[in-house]
Coordinates of C-alpha atoms in Angstrom, one line a residue:
M164 CA 22.9 -8.9 -62.4
S165 CA 22.1 -12.6 -63.0
Q166 CA 24.6 -15.2 -61.9
S167 CA 25.8 -17.4 -64.8
Q168 CA 25.2 -21.2 -64.4
P169 CA 28.1 -23.6 -65.0
S170 CA 27.9 -25.3 -68.4
E171 CA 27.4 -29.1 -68.6
T172 CA 30.5 -31.1 -69.5
S173 CA 30.8 -34.5 -71.1
P174 CA 31.6 -37.5 -68.8
T175 CA 35.1 -38.8 -68.8
N176 CA 36.2 -42.4 -68.4
H177 CA 38.3 -43.6 -65.5
T178 CA 39.8 -46.9 -64.5
F179 CA 39.6 -48.4 -61.0
Q180 CA 42.9 -48.5 -59.2
V181 CA 43.7 -51.7 -57.3
D182 CA 45.9 -51.7 -54.2
L183 CA 47.4 -55.2 -54.7
R184 CA 48.7 -55.4 -51.1
G185 CA 45.3 -54.7 -49.8
L186 CA 43.8 -57.3 -52.1
V187 CA 46.3 -59.9 -51.1
D188 CA 45.5 -59.2 -47.4
L189 CA 41.8 -59.6 -48.3
L190 CA 42.4 -62.9 -49.9
S191 CA 44.6 -64.3 -47.1
H192 CA 42.4 -63.2 -44.2
H193 CA 38.9 -63.2 -45.6
L194 CA 38.4 -65.1 -48.9
Y195 CA 40.7 -68.0 -48.2
S196 CA 40.6 -69.9 -45.0
S197 CA 44.3 -70.5 -44.9
P198 CA 47.6 -69.7 -46.8
R199 CA 47.8 -73.4 -47.7
V200 CA 45.4 -72.8 -50.6
Y201 CA 48.2 -71.3 -52.7
L202 CA 49.2 -74.8 -53.7
R203 CA 45.7 -75.7 -54.7
E204 CA 45.5 -72.7 -56.9
L205 CA 48.8 -73.6 -58.6
L206 CA 47.6 -77.2 -59.2
Q207 CA 44.3 -75.9 -60.4
N208 CA 45.8 -73.5 -63.0
A209 CA 48.1 -76.4 -64.2
V210 CA 45.2 -78.8 -64.6
D211 CA 43.1 -76.2 -66.5
A212 CA 46.1 -75.5 -68.8
I213 CA 46.5 -79.2 -69.6
T214 CA 42.7 -79.5 -70.2
A215 CA 43.0 -76.6 -72.7
R216 CA 46.0 -78.2 -74.3
Q217 CA 44.2 -81.6 -74.8
A218 CA 41.2 -79.9 -76.2
L219 CA 43.5 -78.2 -78.8
T220 CA 45.7 -81.3 -79.3
P221 CA 43.8 -84.5 -78.4
G222 CA 46.1 -87.1 -76.9
A223 CA 48.7 -84.5 -75.6
A224 CA 50.4 -85.7 -72.4
G225 CA 49.4 -84.1 -69.2
T226 CA 51.9 -84.0 -66.3
I227 CA 52.4 -81.7 -63.4
T228 CA 55.8 -81.5 -61.5
V229 CA 56.4 -79.7 -58.3
R230 CA 59.9 -79.1 -57.0
T231 CA 60.6 -78.0 -53.5
G232 CA 63.6 -76.2 -52.0
E233 CA 64.6 -72.6 -51.6
T234 CA 62.6 -71.9 -54.7
L235 CA 59.3 -73.7 -55.2
T236 CA 58.4 -74.4 -58.8
I237 CA 55.5 -76.1 -60.5
T238 CA 55.7 -77.1 -64.2
D239 CA 52.8 -78.3 -66.4
T240 CA 52.6 -79.5 -70.0
G241 CA 49.6 -77.3 -70.6
I242 CA 48.6 -74.9 -73.4
G243 CA 50.9 -72.1 -72.2
L244 CA 50.5 -68.4 -72.7
S245 CA 51.6 -66.0 -75.5
E246 CA 52.8 -62.5 -74.7
A247 CA 49.4 -61.1 -75.5
D248 CA 47.8 -63.7 -73.1
V249 CA 50.2 -62.7 -70.3
H250 CA 49.2 -59.0 -70.7
R251 CA 45.5 -59.9 -70.7
F252 CA 45.3 -62.6 -68.0
L253 CA 48.2 -62.3 -65.6
A254 CA 48.2 -58.5 -65.4
T255 CA 44.4 -58.1 -65.1
I256 CA 42.8 -59.1 -61.8
G257 CA 39.5 -61.0 -62.2
R258 CA 40.0 -62.0 -65.8
S259 CA 40.2 -65.7 -66.2
S260 CA 42.1 -67.3 -69.1
K261 CA 39.2 -69.8 -69.2
R262 CA 36.6 -67.2 -70.4
S263 CA 36.3 -63.9 -72.3
V264 CA 34.3 -60.9 -71.4
D265 CA 31.1 -62.4 -72.7
G266 CA 31.8 -65.7 -70.8
A267 CA 32.9 -67.7 -73.8
L268 CA 36.3 -69.5 -73.8
D269 CA 39.2 -67.9 -75.5
G270 CA 40.9 -69.8 -78.2
A271 CA 39.4 -71.7 -81.2
G272 CA 38.3 -75.2 -80.5
L273 CA 38.1 -74.8 -76.7
D274 CA 34.4 -74.2 -76.3
A275 CA 33.7 -77.9 -75.7
A276 CA 36.2 -78.0 -72.9
R277 CA 34.8 -75.1 -70.9
G278 CA 32.9 -77.4 -68.5
E279 CA 36.1 -79.2 -67.7
F280 CA 37.9 -76.2 -66.2
I281 CA 38.1 -75.9 -62.5
G282 CA 38.9 -72.2 -62.1
Q283 CA 36.5 -69.4 -63.4
F284 CA 37.3 -66.3 -61.3
G285 CA 40.7 -65.1 -62.5
I286 CA 42.2 -64.6 -59.0
G287 CA 44.0 -67.9 -58.4
L288 CA 47.6 -66.7 -59.0
L289 CA 47.1 -63.9 -56.5
A290 CA 46.9 -66.6 -53.7
C291 CA 50.6 -67.2 -54.2
F292 CA 51.3 -63.7 -52.8
V293 CA 50.1 -65.0 -49.5
V294 CA 53.4 -67.0 -49.2
A295 CA 55.7 -65.1 -51.5
D296 CA 56.5 -61.5 -52.4
E297 CA 57.6 -62.4 -55.9
I298 CA 56.1 -64.7 -58.6
T299 CA 57.8 -65.6 -61.8
V300 CA 55.9 -67.2 -64.6
L301 CA 57.7 -68.7 -67.7
S302 CA 55.3 -69.8 -70.4
R303 CA 55.4 -71.0 -74.0
S304 CA 52.2 -71.2 -76.0
A305 CA 51.3 -74.5 -77.7
A306 CA 49.2 -72.7 -80.2
D307 CA 52.2 -71.6 -82.2
P308 CA 55.2 -74.0 -82.7
A309 CA 57.5 -70.9 -83.1
A310 CA 56.2 -69.1 -80.1
P311 CA 58.9 -67.6 -77.8
T312 CA 59.1 -68.1 -74.1
V313 CA 57.5 -65.3 -72.2
E314 CA 58.6 -64.3 -68.6
W315 CA 56.2 -62.5 -66.3
R316 CA 57.6 -61.4 -63.0
G317 CA 55.1 -59.9 -60.5
H318 CA 55.6 -58.3 -57.1
S319 CA 53.1 -58.1 -54.1
D320 CA 53.2 -54.3 -54.3
G321 CA 51.6 -54.3 -57.7
R322 CA 54.6 -54.0 -60.0
Y323 CA 55.3 -56.5 -62.8
T324 CA 57.6 -56.9 -65.8
I325 CA 57.3 -58.8 -69.0
R326 CA 60.0 -59.9 -71.3
T327 CA 60.5 -62.3 -74.2
L328 CA 63.1 -65.1 -74.0
P329 CA 64.3 -67.5 -76.6
S330 CA 62.1 -70.5 -77.3
A331 CA 64.8 -72.9 -76.0
T332 CA 64.3 -71.5 -72.5
L333 CA 61.3 -73.9 -72.3
P334 CA 62.0 -76.8 -74.7
E335 CA 58.3 -77.8 -74.8
P336 CA 55.1 -75.8 -74.6
G337 CA 53.8 -75.3 -71.1
T338 CA 54.2 -73.2 -68.0
T339 CA 56.5 -73.0 -65.0
V340 CA 55.7 -70.9 -62.0
K341 CA 58.4 -70.1 -59.5
L342 CA 58.0 -68.8 -56.0
V343 CA 60.6 -67.6 -53.5
P344 CA 58.8 -68.2 -50.2
R345 CA 59.0 -65.7 -47.4
A346 CA 60.6 -66.7 -44.2
D347 CA 57.3 -66.5 -42.4
S348 CA 55.8 -69.0 -44.9
A349 CA 58.1 -71.9 -44.1
E350 CA 55.1 -73.7 -42.4
W351 CA 53.4 -73.9 -45.7
T352 CA 56.2 -74.3 -48.2
G353 CA 58.5 -76.9 -46.6
P354 CA 59.0 -80.2 -48.6
Q355 CA 56.9 -82.4 -46.3
Q356 CA 54.2 -79.9 -46.1
V357 CA 54.1 -79.5 -49.9
V358 CA 53.7 -83.2 -50.4
S359 CA 51.0 -83.3 -47.8
L360 CA 49.1 -80.4 -49.3
A361 CA 49.5 -81.8 -52.8
R362 CA 48.0 -85.1 -51.7
H363 CA 45.3 -83.4 -49.8
Y364 CA 44.1 -81.2 -52.7
G365 CA 45.2 -83.2 -55.7
G366 CA 44.8 -86.8 -54.6
L367 CA 42.1 -87.5 -57.2
L368 CA 43.4 -85.4 -60.1
R369 CA 43.3 -87.2 -63.5
H370 CA 46.7 -86.0 -64.6
H371 CA 50.0 -87.4 -63.3
V372 CA 51.3 -85.2 -60.4
T373 CA 54.7 -85.6 -58.9
V374 CA 56.5 -83.7 -56.1
I375 CA 60.3 -83.8 -56.1
D376 CA 62.0 -82.9 -52.8
P377 CA 65.4 -81.2 -52.4
R378 CA 67.1 -84.7 -52.2
G379 CA 65.7 -85.5 -55.6
E380 CA 63.2 -88.1 -54.3
S381 CA 60.0 -88.3 -56.3
H382 CA 56.6 -88.6 -54.5
R383 CA 53.6 -89.7 -56.6
I384 CA 50.7 -87.6 -55.4
N385 CA 47.5 -88.9 -57.0
A386 CA 45.8 -92.3 -57.7
A387 CA 42.5 -93.4 -59.0
P388 CA 39.8 -93.7 -56.3
P389 CA 38.3 -97.1 -55.6
W390 CA 35.1 -96.4 -57.5
E391 CA 37.2 -96.0 -60.7
Q392 CA 39.3 -99.1 -60.2
T393 CA 38.6 -102.7 -61.4
H394 CA 38.3 -105.2 -58.5
R395 CA 38.8 -108.9 -58.9
S396 CA 36.0 -109.8 -56.6
P397 CA 33.2 -108.2 -54.4
L398 CA 35.4 -109.0 -51.3
A399 CA 38.4 -107.2 -52.8
K400 CA 36.2 -104.3 -53.8
R401 CA 34.8 -104.0 -50.2
E402 CA 38.3 -104.2 -48.8
A403 CA 39.4 -101.4 -51.1
Y404 CA 36.5 -99.2 -50.1
T405 CA 37.2 -99.9 -46.4
G406 CA 40.9 -99.2 -46.7
Y407 CA 40.1 -95.9 -48.4
C408 CA 37.8 -95.0 -45.6
R409 CA 40.5 -95.7 -43.0
E410 CA 42.9 -93.6 -44.9
L411 CA 40.6 -90.6 -45.3
F412 CA 38.5 -90.7 -42.1
D413 CA 40.4 -93.0 -39.7
F414 CA 37.5 -95.4 -39.0
T415 CA 36.3 -98.8 -40.3
P416 CA 32.8 -98.3 -41.6
L417 CA 29.8 -100.3 -40.7
D418 CA 28.9 -100.5 -44.4
T419 CA 29.6 -98.7 -47.7
I420 CA 27.1 -97.1 -50.1
E421 CA 28.2 -96.5 -53.7
L422 CA 27.1 -93.2 -55.1
D423 CA 26.7 -92.7 -58.9
L424 CA 24.6 -89.9 -60.4
P425 CA 25.5 -89.8 -64.1
A426 CA 23.2 -86.8 -64.7
A427 CA 25.1 -84.8 -62.2
G428 CA 28.5 -86.1 -63.1
L429 CA 28.9 -87.3 -59.5
R430 CA 30.6 -90.5 -58.3
G431 CA 31.8 -91.5 -54.9
V432 CA 31.0 -93.5 -51.8
A433 CA 29.2 -92.9 -48.5
Y434 CA 30.5 -94.6 -45.3
V435 CA 28.2 -95.6 -42.5
M436 CA 29.8 -94.6 -39.3
P437 CA 30.3 -97.4 -36.7
T438 CA 29.5 -95.4 -33.6
T439 CA 26.5 -93.3 -32.5
V440 CA 26.7 -89.6 -33.5
S441 CA 24.6 -86.6 -32.5
P442 CA 22.1 -85.4 -35.0
A443 CA 23.3 -81.8 -34.2
Q444 CA 26.8 -82.8 -35.2
R445 CA 26.5 -83.0 -39.0
A446 CA 29.4 -84.7 -40.6
G447 CA 31.7 -82.9 -43.1
H448 CA 32.0 -84.6 -46.5
R449 CA 34.9 -84.4 -48.9
V450 CA 33.8 -82.9 -52.3
H451 CA 36.2 -83.0 -55.2
L452 CA 35.5 -80.8 -58.3
K453 CA 36.8 -82.5 -61.4
G454 CA 39.4 -84.2 -59.2
M455 CA 40.5 -81.2 -57.2
L456 CA 39.4 -81.1 -53.5
L457 CA 36.9 -78.4 -53.0
T458 CA 36.2 -78.9 -49.4
D459 CA 36.3 -81.6 -46.7
K460 CA 33.6 -79.8 -44.7
A461 CA 30.4 -80.0 -46.8
P462 CA 27.5 -81.0 -44.6
E463 CA 25.0 -79.6 -47.1
L464 CA 25.8 -82.4 -49.6
L465 CA 23.4 -84.8 -47.8
P466 CA 20.0 -84.3 -46.2
E467 CA 20.0 -83.4 -42.5
W468 CA 18.7 -86.8 -41.5
A469 CA 21.7 -88.6 -43.0
F470 CA 24.1 -87.5 -40.2
F471 CA 25.3 -91.1 -39.8
L472 CA 27.3 -90.9 -43.0
R473 CA 30.6 -89.6 -44.2
C474 CA 31.0 -89.1 -47.9
V475 CA 33.8 -88.6 -50.5
V476 CA 32.6 -87.7 -54.0
D477 CA 34.0 -86.3 -57.2
T478 CA 31.6 -84.1 -59.3
T479 CA 31.6 -82.0 -62.4
S480 CA 28.3 -80.2 -62.0
L481 CA 28.3 -78.6 -58.5
R482 CA 29.3 -74.9 -58.4
P483 CA 32.0 -73.7 -56.0
T484 CA 32.0 -70.3 -54.2
A485 CA 34.5 -67.7 -55.2
S486 CA 37.0 -69.0 -52.6
R487 CA 36.5 -72.5 -54.0
E488 CA 36.3 -73.8 -50.5
S489 CA 32.6 -74.6 -50.2
L490 CA 29.5 -75.4 -52.4
Y491 CA 27.3 -72.8 -53.9
E492 CA 23.7 -73.4 -52.8
D493 CA 21.6 -73.5 -55.9
G494 CA 19.0 -75.8 -57.7
T495 CA 21.7 -78.2 -58.8
L496 CA 23.0 -78.8 -55.3
S497 CA 19.4 -79.2 -54.0
A498 CA 18.7 -81.8 -56.8
V499 CA 21.9 -83.7 -56.0
R500 CA 21.1 -83.7 -52.3
D501 CA 17.6 -85.2 -53.0
A502 CA 19.0 -87.8 -55.3
L503 CA 21.6 -88.9 -52.8
G504 CA 18.9 -89.1 -50.2
D505 CA 17.0 -91.4 -52.4
R506 CA 20.1 -93.6 -52.9
I507 CA 20.5 -93.9 -49.1
R508 CA 16.9 -94.9 -48.7
E509 CA 17.4 -97.6 -51.4
W510 CA 20.3 -98.9 -49.5
L511 CA 18.4 -99.0 -46.2
T512 CA 15.3 -100.7 -47.6
G513 CA 17.4 -103.2 -49.4
L514 CA 19.3 -104.0 -46.2
A515 CA 16.3 -105.8 -44.7
A516 CA 16.3 -108.4 -47.5
R517 CA 20.0 -108.5 -48.1
D518 CA 21.6 -108.6 -44.6
P519 CA 19.1 -108.5 -41.7
A520 CA 22.0 -108.9 -39.2
L521 CA 23.7 -105.8 -40.5
L522 CA 20.4 -103.9 -40.4
H523 CA 20.0 -104.9 -36.8
R524 CA 23.5 -103.6 -36.0
F525 CA 22.8 -100.4 -37.9
I526 CA 19.6 -99.7 -36.1
D527 CA 21.2 -100.4 -32.7
T528 CA 23.8 -97.8 -33.5
H529 CA 21.7 -95.2 -35.5
H530 CA 18.1 -95.8 -34.6
L531 CA 17.6 -92.0 -34.1
A532 CA 18.5 -91.3 -37.7
V533 CA 16.2 -94.2 -38.9
K534 CA 13.3 -92.8 -36.9
A535 CA 13.8 -89.4 -38.3
L536 CA 13.7 -90.8 -41.9
A537 CA 10.8 -93.2 -41.2
R538 CA 8.5 -90.5 -40.1
H539 CA 8.1 -89.1 -43.6
D540 CA 8.8 -92.2 -45.7
D541 CA 5.9 -94.7 -45.8
E542 CA 7.9 -97.5 -47.5
L543 CA 10.8 -97.2 -45.1
L544 CA 8.4 -97.1 -42.2
R545 CA 6.9 -100.5 -43.1
I546 CA 10.3 -102.0 -43.5
V547 CA 12.1 -100.8 -40.4
L548 CA 9.3 -100.2 -37.8
P549 CA 9.4 -103.9 -36.7
W550 CA 13.1 -103.4 -36.0
L551 CA 13.0 -100.1 -34.1
P552 CA 13.4 -100.2 -30.3
F553 CA 11.2 -98.2 -28.0
E554 CA 11.1 -97.7 -24.3
T555 CA 8.0 -99.3 -22.9
T556 CA 6.6 -100.8 -19.7
D557 CA 7.9 -104.1 -21.0
G558 CA 11.4 -102.7 -21.4
N559 CA 13.2 -101.7 -24.6
V560 CA 11.3 -103.7 -27.2
T561 CA 10.1 -103.2 -30.8
L562 CA 6.6 -102.0 -31.4
E563 CA 5.8 -105.2 -33.3
E564 CA 6.7 -107.3 -30.2
F565 CA 4.9 -104.9 -27.8
A566 CA 1.7 -104.8 -29.9
R567 CA 1.3 -108.6 -29.7
T568 CA 0.8 -108.3 -25.9
H569 CA -1.0 -104.9 -25.8
P570 CA -3.5 -104.3 -28.6
T571 CA -4.1 -100.8 -27.1
L572 CA -0.9 -98.8 -26.7
L573 CA -0.9 -95.8 -24.4
V574 CA 1.7 -93.1 -25.3
T575 CA 3.0 -90.5 -22.9
R576 CA 3.8 -87.0 -24.0
S577 CA 7.0 -86.7 -22.0
V578 CA 9.7 -88.7 -20.4
E579 CA 8.6 -87.5 -17.0
E580 CA 5.0 -88.7 -17.5
F581 CA 6.3 -92.2 -18.5
R582 CA 8.5 -92.4 -15.4
Q583 CA 5.6 -91.5 -13.2
V584 CA 3.3 -94.2 -14.4
A585 CA 5.6 -97.0 -15.7
P586 CA 5.9 -99.0 -12.5
I587 CA 2.2 -98.8 -11.7
A588 CA 1.0 -99.3 -15.3
S589 CA 3.2 -102.3 -15.7
A590 CA 1.8 -103.9 -12.5
A591 CA -1.8 -103.1 -13.8
G592 CA -1.1 -104.7 -17.2
L593 CA -1.2 -101.5 -19.2
G594 CA 0.9 -101.1 -22.2
V595 CA 2.6 -97.7 -22.1
V596 CA 5.2 -96.4 -24.6
N597 CA 7.5 -93.5 -23.7
G598 CA 6.6 -90.8 -26.3
G599 CA 8.9 -88.2 -24.8
Y600 CA 11.9 -89.0 -27.0
T601 CA 12.5 -87.4 -30.4
Y602 CA 10.3 -88.9 -33.2
D603 CA 8.9 -91.7 -31.0
R604 CA 5.4 -90.4 -30.4
D605 CA 4.9 -89.7 -34.1
L606 CA 6.0 -93.2 -35.1
V607 CA 3.9 -94.9 -32.5
H608 CA 0.8 -93.1 -33.7
R609 CA 1.5 -94.4 -37.2
L610 CA 1.6 -98.0 -36.0
P611 CA -2.1 -98.7 -36.9
E612 CA -1.2 -98.0 -40.6
I613 CA 1.3 -100.9 -40.5
R614 CA -0.5 -103.1 -38.0
P615 CA -4.3 -102.9 -38.5
G616 CA -6.3 -103.6 -35.4
T617 CA -3.8 -101.9 -33.1
T618 CA -5.1 -98.8 -31.2
V619 CA -2.9 -96.0 -30.1
T620 CA -4.1 -93.5 -27.5
V621 CA -2.4 -90.6 -25.6
L622 CA -2.1 -91.5 -22.0
D623 CA -4.2 -89.4 -19.6
P624 CA -3.7 -89.6 -15.8
T625 CA -7.4 -90.6 -15.4
T626 CA -6.7 -93.6 -17.5
V627 CA -4.2 -94.9 -15.0
T628 CA -6.5 -94.0 -12.0
A629 CA -9.3 -96.0 -13.6
H630 CA -7.1 -99.1 -13.6
L631 CA -6.3 -98.9 -9.9
D632 CA -8.5 -100.8 -7.4
A633 CA -10.9 -98.8 -5.2
V634 CA -10.4 -99.1 -1.5
D635 CA -13.0 -100.8 0.7
P636 CA -15.5 -98.1 1.8
S637 CA -15.0 -98.9 5.5
A638 CA -11.2 -98.5 5.2
E639 CA -11.6 -95.2 3.4
L640 CA -14.0 -94.1 6.1
R641 CA -11.4 -94.8 8.8
A642 CA -8.9 -92.8 6.9
A643 CA -11.2 -89.9 6.3
A644 CA -9.7 -87.6 9.0
F645 CA -6.1 -88.0 7.6
L646 CA -7.3 -87.7 4.0
A647 CA -9.1 -84.4 4.8
I648 CA -5.9 -82.9 6.3
A649 CA -3.9 -84.2 3.3
R650 CA -6.2 -82.7 0.8
E651 CA -6.1 -79.4 2.5
T652 CA -2.3 -79.5 2.7
I653 CA -1.6 -80.7 -0.8
G654 CA -4.4 -78.8 -2.4
V655 CA -2.4 -75.6 -2.3
H656 CA -0.2 -77.2 -4.9
D657 CA -3.2 -77.8 -7.2
C658 CA -3.1 -81.5 -6.4
D659 CA -5.9 -83.8 -5.2
V660 CA -5.4 -86.7 -2.9
V661 CA -7.0 -90.1 -3.5
L662 CA -6.7 -93.5 -1.8
R663 CA -6.4 -96.7 -4.0
D664 CA -5.1 -100.3 -3.9
F665 CA -2.3 -100.9 -6.4
Q666 CA 0.8 -102.8 -7.1
P667 CA 3.7 -102.8 -6.4
V668 CA 3.2 -102.7 -2.6
T669 CA 6.6 -101.0 -2.2
A670 CA 5.3 -97.8 -3.9
P671 CA 3.7 -95.7 -1.2
A672 CA 2.3 -93.0 -3.5
L673 CA 2.0 -92.1 -7.1
L674 CA 1.9 -88.6 -8.5
L675 CA -0.3 -88.4 -11.7
D676 CA 0.5 -85.2 -13.5
N677 CA 0.5 -84.0 -17.1
R678 CA 2.2 -81.3 -19.0
D679 CA -0.9 -79.1 -19.3
A680 CA -1.5 -79.2 -15.5
R681 CA 2.1 -78.2 -14.9
H682 CA 1.9 -75.4 -17.4
E683 CA -1.3 -74.1 -15.7
R684 CA 0.4 -74.2 -12.3
T685 CA 3.3 -72.3 -13.6
R686 CA 1.0 -69.7 -15.2
S687 CA -1.0 -69.4 -12.0
S688 CA 2.2 -68.9 -9.9
L689 CA 3.6 -66.2 -12.2
A690 CA 0.2 -64.4 -12.3
A691 CA 0.2 -64.4 -8.5
E692 CA 3.7 -62.9 -8.3
S693 CA 2.9 -60.3 -11.0
D694 CA 0.9 -57.1 -11.0
G695 CA -0.6 -54.7 -13.5
L696 CA -0.8 -55.5 -17.2
W697 CA 1.3 -58.6 -17.0
A698 CA -0.9 -60.2 -14.4
D699 CA -4.0 -59.5 -16.6
I700 CA -2.3 -61.1 -19.6
L701 CA -1.4 -64.2 -17.6
G702 CA -4.9 -64.3 -16.1
S703 CA -6.4 -64.3 -19.6
L704 CA -4.4 -67.4 -20.5
R705 CA -6.0 -69.5 -17.7
E706 CA -7.2 -72.9 -18.9
E707 CA -9.4 -75.5 -17.4
T708 CA -7.1 -78.5 -17.0
P709 CA -7.3 -81.6 -14.8
R710 CA -5.6 -81.2 -11.5
A711 CA -2.7 -83.5 -10.6
Q712 CA -3.4 -86.4 -8.3
L713 CA -1.5 -87.8 -5.4
V714 CA -2.6 -91.4 -5.3
L715 CA -1.8 -93.1 -1.9
N716 CA -1.3 -96.8 -2.0
H717 CA -3.5 -98.4 0.7
L718 CA -1.6 -101.7 0.4
N719 CA 1.7 -100.0 1.5
P720 CA 2.6 -100.4 5.2
L721 CA 3.9 -96.8 5.4
V722 CA 0.6 -95.4 4.1
R723 CA -1.5 -97.6 6.4
Q724 CA 0.5 -96.3 9.4
A725 CA 0.1 -92.7 8.2
L726 CA -3.7 -93.1 7.8
T727 CA -4.0 -93.7 11.6
I728 CA -2.3 -90.4 12.6
A729 CA -4.7 -88.2 14.5
E730 CA -2.4 -85.3 15.6
R731 CA -2.9 -82.5 13.0
G732 CA 0.7 -81.2 12.9
L733 CA 2.1 -84.7 12.3
A734 CA -0.6 -85.4 9.7
I735 CA 0.4 -82.3 7.8
T736 CA 4.1 -83.2 7.9
T737 CA 3.4 -86.8 6.8
A738 CA 1.2 -85.7 3.9
E739 CA 4.0 -83.3 2.7
A740 CA 6.5 -86.1 3.1
L741 CA 4.4 -88.5 0.9
Y742 CA 3.9 -85.8 -1.7
G743 CA 7.6 -85.0 -1.7
Q744 CA 8.5 -88.7 -2.1
A745 CA 6.1 -88.9 -5.0
L746 CA 7.8 -85.9 -6.6
L747 CA 11.2 -87.5 -6.3
L748 CA 9.9 -90.7 -7.9
S749 CA 8.6 -88.8 -10.9
R750 CA 12.2 -87.7 -11.6
R751 CA 11.2 -84.4 -13.0
P752 CA 13.0 -81.1 -12.0
L753 CA 11.7 -79.6 -8.7
R754 CA 10.5 -76.1 -8.4
A755 CA 11.8 -74.0 -5.5
S756 CA 8.6 -74.3 -3.6
E757 CA 8.7 -78.1 -3.9
T758 CA 12.3 -78.2 -2.7
A759 CA 11.2 -76.1 0.3
L760 CA 8.3 -78.5 1.0
L761 CA 10.7 -81.5 1.1
N762 CA 13.0 -79.7 3.5
R763 CA 10.1 -78.7 5.7
A764 CA 8.7 -82.2 5.8
F765 CA 12.0 -83.7 6.7
I766 CA 12.6 -81.2 9.5
G767 CA 9.1 -81.7 10.8
L768 CA 9.5 -85.5 11.0
L769 CA 12.9 -85.2 12.6
T770 CA 11.6 -82.7 15.2
H771 CA 8.6 -85.0 16.0
A772 CA 11.0 -88.0 16.4
M773 CA 13.3 -86.1 18.7
H774 CA 10.4 -84.8 20.8
Q775 CA 9.0 -88.4 21.1
S776 CA 12.4 -89.8 22.1
G777 CA 12.5 -87.4 25.1
E778 CA 9.3 -88.8 26.5
A779 CA 8.7 -92.1 28.2
A780 CA 6.8 -94.6 26.2
P781 CA 3.3 -95.4 27.5
G782 CA 3.5 -98.2 30.2
S783 CA 7.3 -98.0 30.6
E784 CA 9.2 -97.5 33.8
P785 CA 11.2 -94.3 34.3
R786 CA 14.9 -94.9 33.7
K787 CA 16.9 -95.1 37.0
E788 CA 20.2 -93.3 37.4
M789 CA 23.2 -95.6 38.2

């Protein structure tokens, strides 16, 4: 018998069920950084309600009043909600009263105001469940003069009730939200904390915001920022900007940069920090969205090289993330960042003509940031390069000053190389720039673009050797025995030994080494310690590189004495000691084998000295016992 197949049935519709407690936990621990955002969400809803009311009735008053105590209430003179609105918006998670299903604004005549709303996600009121188990909303719609007052009472377990009250319950259209804070939320709902949070989030709101504490005292929360105020003089304006910086960031700025991007609806100010900061420590900037603080940690607002600035801005075009605590990375943010970077360049290039003394102080403090910017900005490079300090054999000087004395500039590839040759190169009249610091080598190589006739060359150890004086042949012949032993001893470290005359006389030896030679020695050492496939791989990477050179100074008394040593053991120890001293003078990290060489040389010299002290000096009389 054939088995019958089940018949196909029509699909049935179902609705997702939402666990409100789980959603509140998600908001408080994952979406929002802190429970304190509940007040921001309340202020935000109030501002949007007033915006909608003023779009419906131009000229309508906009005020927000927060009362603290056992019950925390926030009242606005906004557009209010009808009973249908309450069912649609307060009882449906994710539906914002600022938009309908297709994204258009609800309510006739409100389309033009859509861009003025702050919230767009329909989850703001849920943030209140982070600090309270019950929320009561009383609202009266401004769209109908005869509209009743509607009460919505929601609970954190997902229950809610709706009832209609007489119109007189709320004498005027608007909304009042009431919270009964939980005992564990006192940290966030106390009177002083509410005032502090309201000022933190709503300090730049365009509507009048007041907090009334349990004693009945009123606290004005918001005020116009300095860039929206009228100042009686440039000095008064500067003082206002500086005072605002001290209030927000607790420092007195080196200078202020006004920011105004009408196309992006952005205004604000950038403050130049008065102390050196690390490029890796990017500053956080305060970003307000239509007056409401979005975040005070927005490093992405400015280019990476502008780490010497702290900004506060208000914008209408940048998009927030769903938590409204950071900026959404999109094309608009990228365009704003580029435009702000151009504004900072304009300030910096204008500083040279407007206030050279300030430019000098700025570069002294933030030369690393300027160098980072100048590498890729030809106009800025021409303006600031004469002011930038570099470490050279003539000290810390500008390239402009250094190039007047040295038409040919030699650039080292590392700090270690510069420290090896700086004393000798300076005595020989060579102009060497330390190219081991961030950005310095790139900038020095661009100097001929700004100063034609200047030559820039990478320093090679043979260049320094060529400027050292050759020793008289007869003197080198007398030293041949010691030099042969020294070359044999030091040769195992891939280093040659040469004898030269050079200044200063106090330097017994100079180690000329470069990065390629050190890399080759490291590769060779690893290959010798390895076997099998890894040794073959390291062997295939072998490169022909110049060996390091230990240059002995024939003018130095210590070296002259060493050259006369005939005893092989002492000659070996002395050669190792001179090599070790040259290693220390190079101030680069020592390898384990080099540290062992230093210890061995010291012990050898000490042993020889103790052995000699036990023998009578030639021609002396034996000591008599008393």
